[in-house]
Amino acid sequence: MPGKKAGKRPSPTEDSKAPKKVKVTHSSHGTEKGLVLVLGQGDVGQLGLGEDVMERKKPALVTFPEPVVQAVAGGMHTVCLSDSGNVYTFGCNDEGALGRDTMEEGSEMRPGKVELAEKVVQVSAGDSHTAALTEEGAVYVWGSFRDNNGVIGLLEPMKKCTLPVKVPLVEPVVKIASGNDHLMILTLSGDLYSSGCGDQGQLGRVPERFANRGGRKGLERLLVPQMVPVRSRGKVRFTDVFCGAYFTFAVSREGHVYGFGLSNYHQLGTAATTTCFAPIKLTAFKNSTTSWVGFSGGQHHTVCLDSEGQVYSLGRAEYGRLGLGQGTEEKSEPTRISGMDGVQSVACGASVSYAVTKQGSAYAWGMGTNLQLGTGEEDDEWSPVEMTGKQLQNRKVLSVSSGGQHTVLLVKDYQDS
């Protein structure tokens, strides 16, 4: 009599398909609870102050049902993350960047909750897209990427997503970063993935001949996240990633700074102004005495931060966005900005720049046209000026984020610090 057949054993590959659940952490994840202030232009609701408020010269308070730990400005929308892991959005929803139903008139003008089943620990926003990272390392996206000719889609060609969709990645993710129309994803093991528009080299993995809508392979080449390869003798692992509008910076475990994308004004720190379609090690940031801990890029300029709390800028100089004083010309290497010490974070909008000190002061400089600087005037500022206003009195600034025409601050009362 034949013996009973043994039960089928699971193959090693079947077991490995379900990675162990982990709770991811990264220094970029906001943990300090605060209040949200907004200023600048708000004609499509990006200020979150309702249908009657189209602009604010000074910071104004936005009402939320719970404390906020991260606030980011997209091109024409705003994304906020609460301490309980909920995501709230407001602003332009033409491409689905709010990730929620805004059929009710005026509902895009005030904060509304995005329905996500998982707890979120970090958010990022571009011109027409939003991304959220969950505590278990999964990434959700909504909205759409665009190129010079219009919509290219999000995860599928020519399809925008008006509600959150999960990005197909096996490995846990620890950080996300958004440019205008590209998304960078940093995994737990230190690999970089990219998706979105690649026509300026900002994806770091699409050769120039395929950059226009993916070439023969089409848009899937751009929209399906793939790993960014790095030419090196050994495997390069990354610990951080940052985006400008059309370019990307990444910091390796050894502290080397890599960059790719648009550098037409030397905003990557390259000697030439040619576009970089693959990662290059940036010698302009080689410094034996300090390490680089923060980068933020506008349209054509970069502001960066070292571990000593000093701020530097490079790239295009018009409208004062470099903060180096009247008459400054473009810089191809990081140049220190005077007048600020003990800075803990930096941020850029298209033609504006910001720095936040450890003491909780915020400084702004650059183009004043959209009232984003907090001076109450439309004049350009060629050197850093401290941001002021009634809502900033007796409050500590935790972070600043700047979009196309508006700026968002996260603050807390000093007595709560």
Tab-separated table of C-alpha atoms in Angstrom:
chain	number	residue	atom	x	y	z
A	1	MET	CA	0.000	0.000	0.000
A	2	PRO	CA	1.572	3.260	-1.054
A	3	GLY	CA	2.289	5.744	1.688
A	4	LYS	CA	0.438	9.009	1.974
A	5	LYS	CA	1.849	11.808	-0.091
A	6	ALA	CA	3.675	14.297	2.015
A	7	GLY	CA	2.232	17.823	2.056
A	8	LYS	CA	3.870	20.204	-0.369
A	9	ARG	CA	6.640	22.129	1.299
A	10	PRO	CA	6.804	25.825	0.524
A	11	SER	CA	9.756	26.705	-1.668
A	12	PRO	CA	12.345	29.180	-0.371
A	13	THR	CA	11.210	31.677	-2.987
A	14	GLU	CA	7.612	31.468	-1.790
A	15	ASP	CA	8.691	32.225	1.752
A	16	SER	CA	10.825	35.145	0.641
A	17	LYS	CA	7.949	36.834	-1.170
A	18	ALA	CA	6.555	38.012	2.138
A	19	PRO	CA	9.269	40.130	3.766
A	20	LYS	CA	9.180	40.526	7.515
A	21	LYS	CA	7.265	43.586	8.632
A	22	VAL	CA	9.466	46.324	10.012
A	23	LYS	CA	8.803	49.794	11.321
A	24	VAL	CA	11.026	52.115	9.332
A	25	THR	CA	12.768	55.176	10.737
A	26	HIS	CA	14.794	58.006	9.210
A	27	SER	CA	15.994	61.368	10.487
A	28	SER	CA	13.674	63.092	8.000
A	29	HIS	CA	10.506	61.746	9.625
A	30	GLY	CA	8.754	64.483	11.583
A	31	THR	CA	7.992	63.697	15.213
A	32	GLU	CA	7.591	67.116	16.869
A	33	LYS	CA	3.945	68.221	17.051
A	34	GLY	CA	3.102	71.656	15.763
A	35	LEU	CA	0.717	74.125	14.151
A	36	VAL	CA	0.579	74.986	10.440
A	37	LEU	CA	1.058	78.542	9.136
A	38	VAL	CA	0.727	79.592	5.484
A	39	LEU	CA	1.522	82.656	3.382
A	40	GLY	CA	1.783	83.727	-0.264
A	41	GLN	CA	-0.720	83.209	-3.066
A	42	GLY	CA	-3.715	80.926	-2.600
A	43	ASP	CA	-6.003	81.349	-5.576
A	44	VAL	CA	-6.569	77.585	-5.945
A	45	GLY	CA	-6.899	76.840	-2.233
A	46	GLN	CA	-3.277	75.989	-1.450
A	47	LEU	CA	-3.412	78.171	1.685
A	48	GLY	CA	-6.246	76.103	3.160
A	49	LEU	CA	-7.986	79.207	4.499
A	50	GLY	CA	-11.244	78.891	2.581
A	51	GLU	CA	-12.702	80.457	-0.536
A	52	ASP	CA	-12.439	84.050	0.667
A	53	VAL	CA	-8.658	84.168	1.255
A	54	MET	CA	-6.636	84.415	-1.972
A	55	GLU	CA	-3.340	85.654	-0.501
A	56	ARG	CA	-1.558	86.263	2.785
A	57	LYS	CA	1.304	88.724	3.249
A	58	LYS	CA	2.080	87.384	6.714
A	59	PRO	CA	1.783	83.832	8.109
A	60	ALA	CA	-1.795	82.738	8.907
A	61	LEU	CA	-2.931	79.783	11.013
A	62	VAL	CA	-4.645	76.805	9.339
A	63	THR	CA	-7.055	74.805	11.497
A	64	PHE	CA	-6.582	71.028	11.817
A	65	PRO	CA	-8.445	68.486	13.972
A	66	GLU	CA	-5.153	67.149	15.397
A	67	PRO	CA	-1.480	68.179	15.818
A	68	VAL	CA	0.696	68.118	12.700
A	69	VAL	CA	4.265	66.727	12.493
A	70	GLN	CA	5.066	67.498	8.827
A	71	ALA	CA	3.825	70.138	6.379
A	72	VAL	CA	4.958	70.280	2.744
A	73	ALA	CA	4.091	72.559	-0.145
A	74	GLY	CA	3.572	71.173	-3.634
A	75	GLY	CA	3.345	73.281	-6.762
A	76	MET	CA	-0.221	74.398	-6.063
A	77	HIS	CA	-1.264	72.170	-3.175
A	78	THR	CA	-0.308	71.457	0.419
A	79	VAL	CA	0.096	68.142	2.251
A	80	CYS	CA	0.177	67.773	6.046
A	81	LEU	CA	0.833	64.743	8.240
A	82	SER	CA	-0.689	64.440	11.700
A	83	ASP	CA	0.950	62.898	14.746
A	84	SER	CA	-1.408	59.925	14.480
A	85	GLY	CA	-0.325	59.212	10.899
A	86	ASN	CA	-3.239	60.791	9.006
A	87	VAL	CA	-2.689	62.789	5.798
A	88	TYR	CA	-4.550	66.040	5.077
A	89	THR	CA	-4.473	67.903	1.748
A	90	PHE	CA	-5.769	71.140	0.225
A	91	GLY	CA	-5.264	73.139	-2.970
A	92	CYS	CA	-5.423	72.379	-6.687
A	93	ASN	CA	-6.881	68.955	-7.475
A	94	ASP	CA	-6.921	69.109	-11.299
A	95	GLU	CA	-4.564	66.120	-11.608
A	96	GLY	CA	-5.677	64.340	-8.432
A	97	ALA	CA	-2.861	65.662	-6.214
A	98	LEU	CA	-5.178	65.887	-3.181
A	99	GLY	CA	-5.950	62.143	-3.214
A	100	ARG	CA	-9.562	62.666	-2.156
A	101	ASP	CA	-12.982	63.584	-3.509
A	102	THR	CA	-13.421	67.339	-3.947
A	103	MET	CA	-16.771	67.304	-5.764
A	104	GLU	CA	-18.320	69.432	-3.042
A	105	GLU	CA	-17.766	73.066	-3.950
A	106	GLY	CA	-14.973	74.671	-1.947
A	107	SER	CA	-13.862	71.388	-0.320
A	108	GLU	CA	-10.408	71.698	-1.889
A	109	MET	CA	-9.949	75.072	-0.170
A	110	ARG	CA	-9.695	73.605	3.337
A	111	PRO	CA	-7.837	70.619	4.812
A	112	GLY	CA	-9.463	67.284	4.023
A	113	LYS	CA	-8.364	63.818	5.114
A	114	VAL	CA	-6.948	61.293	2.641
A	115	GLU	CA	-8.254	57.771	3.253
A	116	LEU	CA	-5.292	55.476	3.885
A	117	ALA	CA	-5.525	52.259	5.878
A	118	GLU	CA	-1.931	52.419	7.103
A	119	LYS	CA	-0.163	54.861	9.407
A	120	VAL	CA	1.959	57.347	7.459
A	121	VAL	CA	5.341	58.589	8.744
A	122	GLN	CA	6.442	60.899	5.900
A	123	VAL	CA	4.918	62.788	2.956
A	124	SER	CA	6.307	64.557	-0.115
A	125	ALA	CA	4.732	66.675	-2.853
A	126	GLY	CA	5.581	67.872	-6.361
A	127	ASP	CA	3.793	69.991	-8.930
A	128	SER	CA	0.866	67.605	-9.454
A	129	HIS	CA	1.667	64.538	-7.348
A	130	THR	CA	1.808	63.504	-3.694
A	131	ALA	CA	3.554	60.569	-2.039
A	132	ALA	CA	3.191	59.007	1.416
A	133	LEU	CA	5.470	56.577	3.243
A	134	THR	CA	3.925	54.211	5.788
A	135	GLU	CA	5.487	53.038	9.041
A	136	GLU	CA	6.050	49.600	7.489
A	137	GLY	CA	7.991	51.048	4.546
A	138	ALA	CA	5.323	51.012	1.828
A	139	VAL	CA	4.852	53.959	-0.544
A	140	TYR	CA	1.500	55.296	-1.788
A	141	VAL	CA	1.177	57.895	-4.546
A	142	TRP	CA	-1.602	59.928	-6.134
A	143	GLY	CA	-1.920	62.643	-8.763
A	144	SER	CA	0.141	62.664	-11.944
A	145	PHE	CA	3.573	63.410	-13.357
A	146	ARG	CA	3.913	65.845	-16.260
A	147	ASP	CA	6.512	66.762	-18.841
A	148	ASN	CA	6.790	69.702	-21.243
A	149	ASN	CA	3.944	68.289	-23.339
A	150	GLY	CA	1.515	67.612	-20.484
A	151	VAL	CA	0.387	64.633	-18.408
A	152	ILE	CA	2.446	61.422	-18.634
A	153	GLY	CA	0.644	59.467	-15.894
A	154	LEU	CA	1.643	58.203	-12.467
A	155	LEU	CA	2.197	54.435	-12.339
A	156	GLU	CA	0.594	53.725	-15.711
A	157	PRO	CA	1.013	55.708	-18.950
A	158	MET	CA	-1.381	58.660	-19.303
A	159	LYS	CA	-3.403	57.608	-16.231
A	160	LYS	CA	-3.643	59.975	-13.293
A	161	CYS	CA	-4.689	58.584	-9.916
A	162	THR	CA	-7.228	60.568	-7.920
A	163	LEU	CA	-6.951	58.202	-4.932
A	164	PRO	CA	-3.852	56.648	-3.299
A	165	VAL	CA	-2.275	53.655	-5.069
A	166	LYS	CA	0.511	51.484	-3.688
A	167	VAL	CA	3.878	51.553	-5.436
A	168	PRO	CA	5.009	48.000	-6.365
A	169	LEU	CA	8.192	47.608	-4.324
A	170	VAL	CA	9.320	44.549	-2.374
A	171	GLU	CA	11.923	46.127	-0.092
A	172	PRO	CA	10.929	48.494	2.736
A	173	VAL	CA	11.450	52.197	2.036
A	174	VAL	CA	12.851	54.639	4.606
A	175	LYS	CA	12.544	58.003	2.787
A	176	ILE	CA	10.763	59.605	-0.166
A	177	ALA	CA	11.564	62.917	-1.886
A	178	SER	CA	9.704	64.757	-4.648
A	179	GLY	CA	10.933	67.081	-7.373
A	180	ASN	CA	8.484	68.969	-9.565
A	181	ASP	CA	7.651	65.850	-11.555
A	182	HIS	CA	9.805	63.045	-10.221
A	183	LEU	CA	9.884	60.882	-7.109
A	184	MET	CA	12.950	59.457	-5.389
A	185	ILE	CA	12.668	56.413	-3.124
A	186	LEU	CA	15.390	55.340	-0.651
A	187	THR	CA	15.215	51.742	0.551
A	188	LEU	CA	16.250	50.208	3.855
A	189	SER	CA	19.350	48.654	2.286
A	190	GLY	CA	20.467	51.955	0.761
A	191	ASP	CA	19.315	51.604	-2.844
A	192	LEU	CA	17.723	54.464	-4.777
A	193	TYR	CA	14.663	54.062	-6.990
A	194	SER	CA	13.165	56.764	-9.196
A	195	SER	CA	10.031	57.391	-11.227
A	196	GLY	CA	8.406	60.257	-13.111
A	197	CYS	CA	9.590	62.657	-15.784
A	198	GLY	CA	13.159	62.057	-16.942
A	199	ASP	CA	13.721	64.651	-19.646
A	200	GLN	CA	16.194	66.648	-17.512
A	201	GLY	CA	18.093	63.600	-16.240
A	202	GLN	CA	16.400	63.841	-12.839
A	203	LEU	CA	15.696	60.083	-12.667
A	204	GLY	CA	19.397	59.226	-12.888
A	205	ARG	CA	18.722	55.994	-14.793
A	206	VAL	CA	17.295	56.953	-18.203
A	207	PRO	CA	19.840	57.788	-20.958
A	208	GLU	CA	19.314	61.018	-22.862
A	209	ARG	CA	18.176	59.227	-26.030
A	210	PHE	CA	15.272	57.666	-24.101
A	211	ALA	CA	14.485	60.631	-21.862
A	212	ASN	CA	11.642	61.973	-23.995
A	213	ARG	CA	8.697	59.821	-22.896
A	214	GLY	CA	10.827	56.699	-22.562
A	215	GLY	CA	11.859	56.281	-26.179
A	216	ARG	CA	10.875	53.003	-27.844
A	217	LYS	CA	9.939	51.371	-24.530
A	218	GLY	CA	7.448	54.127	-23.876
A	219	LEU	CA	6.318	55.761	-20.662
A	220	GLU	CA	6.561	52.588	-18.558
A	221	ARG	CA	10.345	53.038	-18.646
A	222	LEU	CA	9.804	56.260	-16.687
A	223	LEU	CA	6.768	55.520	-14.528
A	224	VAL	CA	7.624	52.073	-13.124
A	225	PRO	CA	10.101	52.733	-10.278
A	226	GLN	CA	13.502	51.224	-11.033
A	227	MET	CA	16.827	51.283	-9.256
A	228	VAL	CA	19.311	54.037	-10.059
A	229	PRO	CA	22.624	52.400	-11.030
A	230	VAL	CA	25.844	54.020	-9.812
A	231	ARG	CA	29.178	53.527	-11.534
A	232	SER	CA	31.647	52.622	-8.830
A	233	ARG	CA	34.269	50.044	-7.963
A	234	GLY	CA	32.136	48.808	-5.099
A	235	LYS	CA	28.451	48.885	-4.264
A	236	VAL	CA	27.295	52.378	-3.290
A	237	ARG	CA	24.749	52.496	-0.485
A	238	PHE	CA	22.885	55.710	0.231
A	239	THR	CA	21.671	57.169	3.523
A	240	ASP	CA	19.770	60.207	2.249
A	241	VAL	CA	18.206	61.735	-0.858
A	242	PHE	CA	16.975	65.255	-1.708
A	243	CYS	CA	15.302	66.827	-4.740
A	244	GLY	CA	15.354	70.117	-6.564
A	245	ALA	CA	12.752	70.945	-9.179
A	246	TYR	CA	14.605	69.045	-11.937
A	247	PHE	CA	17.578	67.466	-10.168
A	248	THR	CA	18.507	65.081	-7.362
A	249	PHE	CA	21.173	64.837	-4.651
A	250	ALA	CA	22.016	61.643	-2.774
A	251	VAL	CA	24.460	61.112	0.107
A	252	SER	CA	26.322	57.805	0.398
A	253	ARG	CA	27.189	55.966	3.611
A	254	GLU	CA	30.743	57.230	3.217
A	255	GLY	CA	29.495	60.823	3.078
A	256	HIS	CA	30.059	61.350	-0.651
A	257	VAL	CA	27.506	63.509	-2.475
A	258	TYR	CA	26.157	62.289	-5.802
A	259	GLY	CA	23.964	64.272	-8.154
A	260	PHE	CA	22.080	64.024	-11.429
A	261	GLY	CA	19.657	66.106	-13.464
A	262	LEU	CA	19.554	69.679	-14.698
A	263	SER	CA	22.642	71.795	-14.020
A	264	ASN	CA	22.228	74.626	-16.527
A	265	TYR	CA	23.192	77.157	-13.853
A	266	HIS	CA	25.675	74.848	-12.040
A	267	GLN	CA	22.961	74.009	-9.481
A	268	LEU	CA	24.457	70.521	-9.074
A	269	GLY	CA	27.879	71.975	-8.384
A	270	THR	CA	29.269	70.795	-11.716
A	271	ALA	CA	31.875	72.874	-13.535
A	272	ALA	CA	29.984	72.442	-16.808
A	273	THR	CA	26.332	73.313	-17.446
A	274	THR	CA	25.463	70.085	-19.241
A	275	THR	CA	22.603	67.892	-18.007
A	276	CYS	CA	23.671	64.819	-16.004
A	277	PHE	CA	21.624	61.745	-16.948
A	278	ALA	CA	23.482	59.411	-14.556
A	279	PRO	CA	24.775	59.896	-11.001
A	280	ILE	CA	28.170	61.536	-10.677
A	281	LYS	CA	30.229	62.028	-7.537
A	282	LEU	CA	30.239	65.778	-6.967
A	283	THR	CA	33.740	67.003	-6.145
A	284	ALA	CA	32.363	70.458	-5.265
A	285	PHE	CA	31.008	68.901	-2.062
A	286	LYS	CA	34.191	67.079	-1.096
A	287	ASN	CA	35.140	68.535	2.258
A	288	SER	CA	37.263	66.722	4.806
A	289	THR	CA	36.285	68.968	7.717
A	290	THR	CA	32.505	68.650	7.625
A	291	SER	CA	29.674	66.541	6.278
A	292	TRP	CA	26.642	67.600	4.273
A	293	VAL	CA	23.333	66.955	5.994
A	294	GLY	CA	20.737	68.880	3.998
A	295	PHE	CA	19.963	69.929	0.428
A	296	SER	CA	17.016	71.685	-1.167
A	297	GLY	CA	16.699	72.831	-4.750
A	298	GLY	CA	14.548	75.367	-6.519
A	299	GLN	CA	14.125	75.735	-10.234
A	300	HIS	CA	17.748	76.672	-10.914
A	301	HIS	CA	19.479	76.954	-7.534
A	302	THR	CA	20.453	74.872	-4.519
A	303	VAL	CA	20.742	75.649	-0.811
A	304	CYS	CA	22.667	73.176	1.341
A	305	LEU	CA	23.514	72.664	4.994
A	306	ASP	CA	26.585	71.231	6.680
A	307	SER	CA	26.836	69.427	10.003
A	308	GLU	CA	28.138	72.589	11.688
A	309	GLY	CA	24.883	74.435	10.975
A	310	GLN	CA	26.315	76.607	8.197
A	311	VAL	CA	24.291	77.347	5.035
A	312	TYR	CA	25.638	77.458	1.479
A	313	SER	CA	24.128	78.192	-1.932
A	314	LEU	CA	24.965	77.700	-5.590
A	315	GLY	CA	23.369	78.055	-9.003
A	316	ARG	CA	21.397	80.923	-10.506
A	317	ALA	CA	21.586	84.275	-8.719
A	318	GLU	CA	18.738	86.439	-10.090
A	319	TYR	CA	16.182	87.827	-7.618
A	320	GLY	CA	18.531	87.177	-4.696
A	321	ARG	CA	17.762	83.476	-4.341
A	322	LEU	CA	21.376	82.670	-3.368
A	323	GLY	CA	21.264	85.004	-0.347
A	324	LEU	CA	24.792	86.234	-1.038
A	325	GLY	CA	24.030	89.943	-1.334
A	326	GLN	CA	23.111	92.426	-4.040
A	327	GLY	CA	24.868	91.967	-7.375
A	328	THR	CA	25.919	88.361	-6.772
A	329	GLU	CA	26.502	86.281	-9.909
A	330	GLU	CA	25.803	82.568	-10.319
A	331	LYS	CA	27.973	80.150	-8.350
A	332	SER	CA	29.266	76.764	-9.472
A	333	GLU	CA	30.390	75.708	-5.992
A	334	PRO	CA	28.700	75.891	-2.581
A	335	THR	CA	29.277	79.407	-1.222
A	336	ARG	CA	28.629	80.189	2.417
A	337	ILE	CA	25.789	82.562	3.319
A	338	SER	CA	26.629	84.853	6.227
A	339	GLY	CA	24.339	86.081	8.986
A	340	MET	CA	22.943	82.739	10.150
A	341	ASP	CA	24.383	80.234	12.603
A	342	GLY	CA	23.092	77.029	14.130
A	343	VAL	CA	20.795	76.228	11.203
A	344	GLN	CA	18.971	72.878	11.362
A	345	SER	CA	17.135	72.785	8.017
A	346	VAL	CA	16.960	74.525	4.629
A	347	ALA	CA	14.233	74.755	1.977
A	348	CYS	CA	13.697	76.186	-1.500
A	349	GLY	CA	10.826	77.243	-3.674
A	350	ALA	CA	11.232	78.018	-7.366
A	351	SER	CA	13.137	81.286	-6.771
A	352	VAL	CA	13.058	81.608	-2.972
A	353	SER	CA	15.096	80.117	-0.128
A	354	TYR	CA	14.711	79.495	3.606
A	355	ALA	CA	16.679	78.420	6.646
A	356	VAL	CA	15.443	77.422	10.109
A	357	THR	CA	17.736	77.721	13.140
A	358	LYS	CA	17.856	75.387	16.115
A	359	GLN	CA	16.536	78.276	18.232
A	360	GLY	CA	13.402	78.352	16.065
A	361	SER	CA	13.923	81.420	13.888
A	362	ALA	CA	13.138	81.272	10.161
A	363	TYR	CA	15.013	83.275	7.536
A	364	ALA	CA	13.917	83.917	3.950
A	365	TRP	CA	15.446	85.433	0.821
A	366	GLY	CA	14.892	85.581	-2.937
A	367	MET	CA	11.978	86.658	-5.126
A	368	GLY	CA	9.299	88.627	-3.311
A	369	THR	CA	6.667	88.652	-6.059
A	370	ASN	CA	4.344	86.050	-4.504
A	371	LEU	CA	4.629	87.360	-0.921
A	372	GLN	CA	6.322	84.104	0.146
A	373	LEU	CA	9.094	85.746	2.166
A	374	GLY	CA	6.951	87.015	5.049
A	375	THR	CA	8.190	90.589	4.756
A	376	GLY	CA	4.724	91.811	3.778
A	377	GLU	CA	6.227	93.367	0.636
A	378	GLU	CA	6.875	92.189	-2.923
A	379	ASP	CA	10.509	93.344	-2.967
A	380	ASP	CA	13.249	90.804	-3.627
A	381	GLU	CA	15.606	90.088	-0.742
A	382	TRP	CA	19.262	89.483	-1.641
A	383	SER	CA	20.313	88.503	1.887
A	384	PRO	CA	18.491	86.492	4.576
A	385	VAL	CA	15.778	88.350	6.511
A	386	GLU	CA	14.056	86.941	9.564
A	387	MET	CA	10.420	86.004	8.981
A	388	THR	CA	8.014	87.882	11.240
A	389	GLY	CA	4.300	88.153	11.901
A	390	LYS	CA	1.709	87.992	14.654
A	391	GLN	CA	1.377	84.214	14.311
A	392	LEU	CA	5.148	83.810	14.737
A	393	GLN	CA	5.312	85.722	18.032
A	394	ASN	CA	6.365	83.504	20.956
A	395	ARG	CA	6.540	80.539	18.591
A	396	LYS	CA	9.378	78.330	17.484
A	397	VAL	CA	9.604	77.448	13.776
A	398	LEU	CA	10.183	73.715	13.270
A	399	SER	CA	10.323	73.606	9.464
A	400	VAL	CA	9.563	75.516	6.263
A	401	SER	CA	8.426	74.202	2.870
A	402	SER	CA	7.841	76.241	-0.270
A	403	GLY	CA	5.769	75.571	-3.383
A	404	GLY	CA	5.195	77.433	-6.618
A	405	GLN	CA	3.585	80.503	-5.052
A	406	HIS	CA	3.009	79.697	-1.383
A	407	THR	CA	4.978	78.765	1.711
A	408	VAL	CA	4.092	76.546	4.677
A	409	LEU	CA	5.608	76.675	8.165
A	410	LEU	CA	5.318	74.205	11.020
A	411	VAL	CA	5.560	75.979	14.390
A	412	LYS	CA	4.996	75.376	18.084
A	413	ASP	CA	4.549	77.607	21.108
A	414	TYR	CA	7.780	78.213	22.996
A	415	GLN	CA	6.174	77.196	26.281
A	416	ASP	CA	5.550	73.751	24.734
A	417	SER	CA	9.186	73.326	23.704
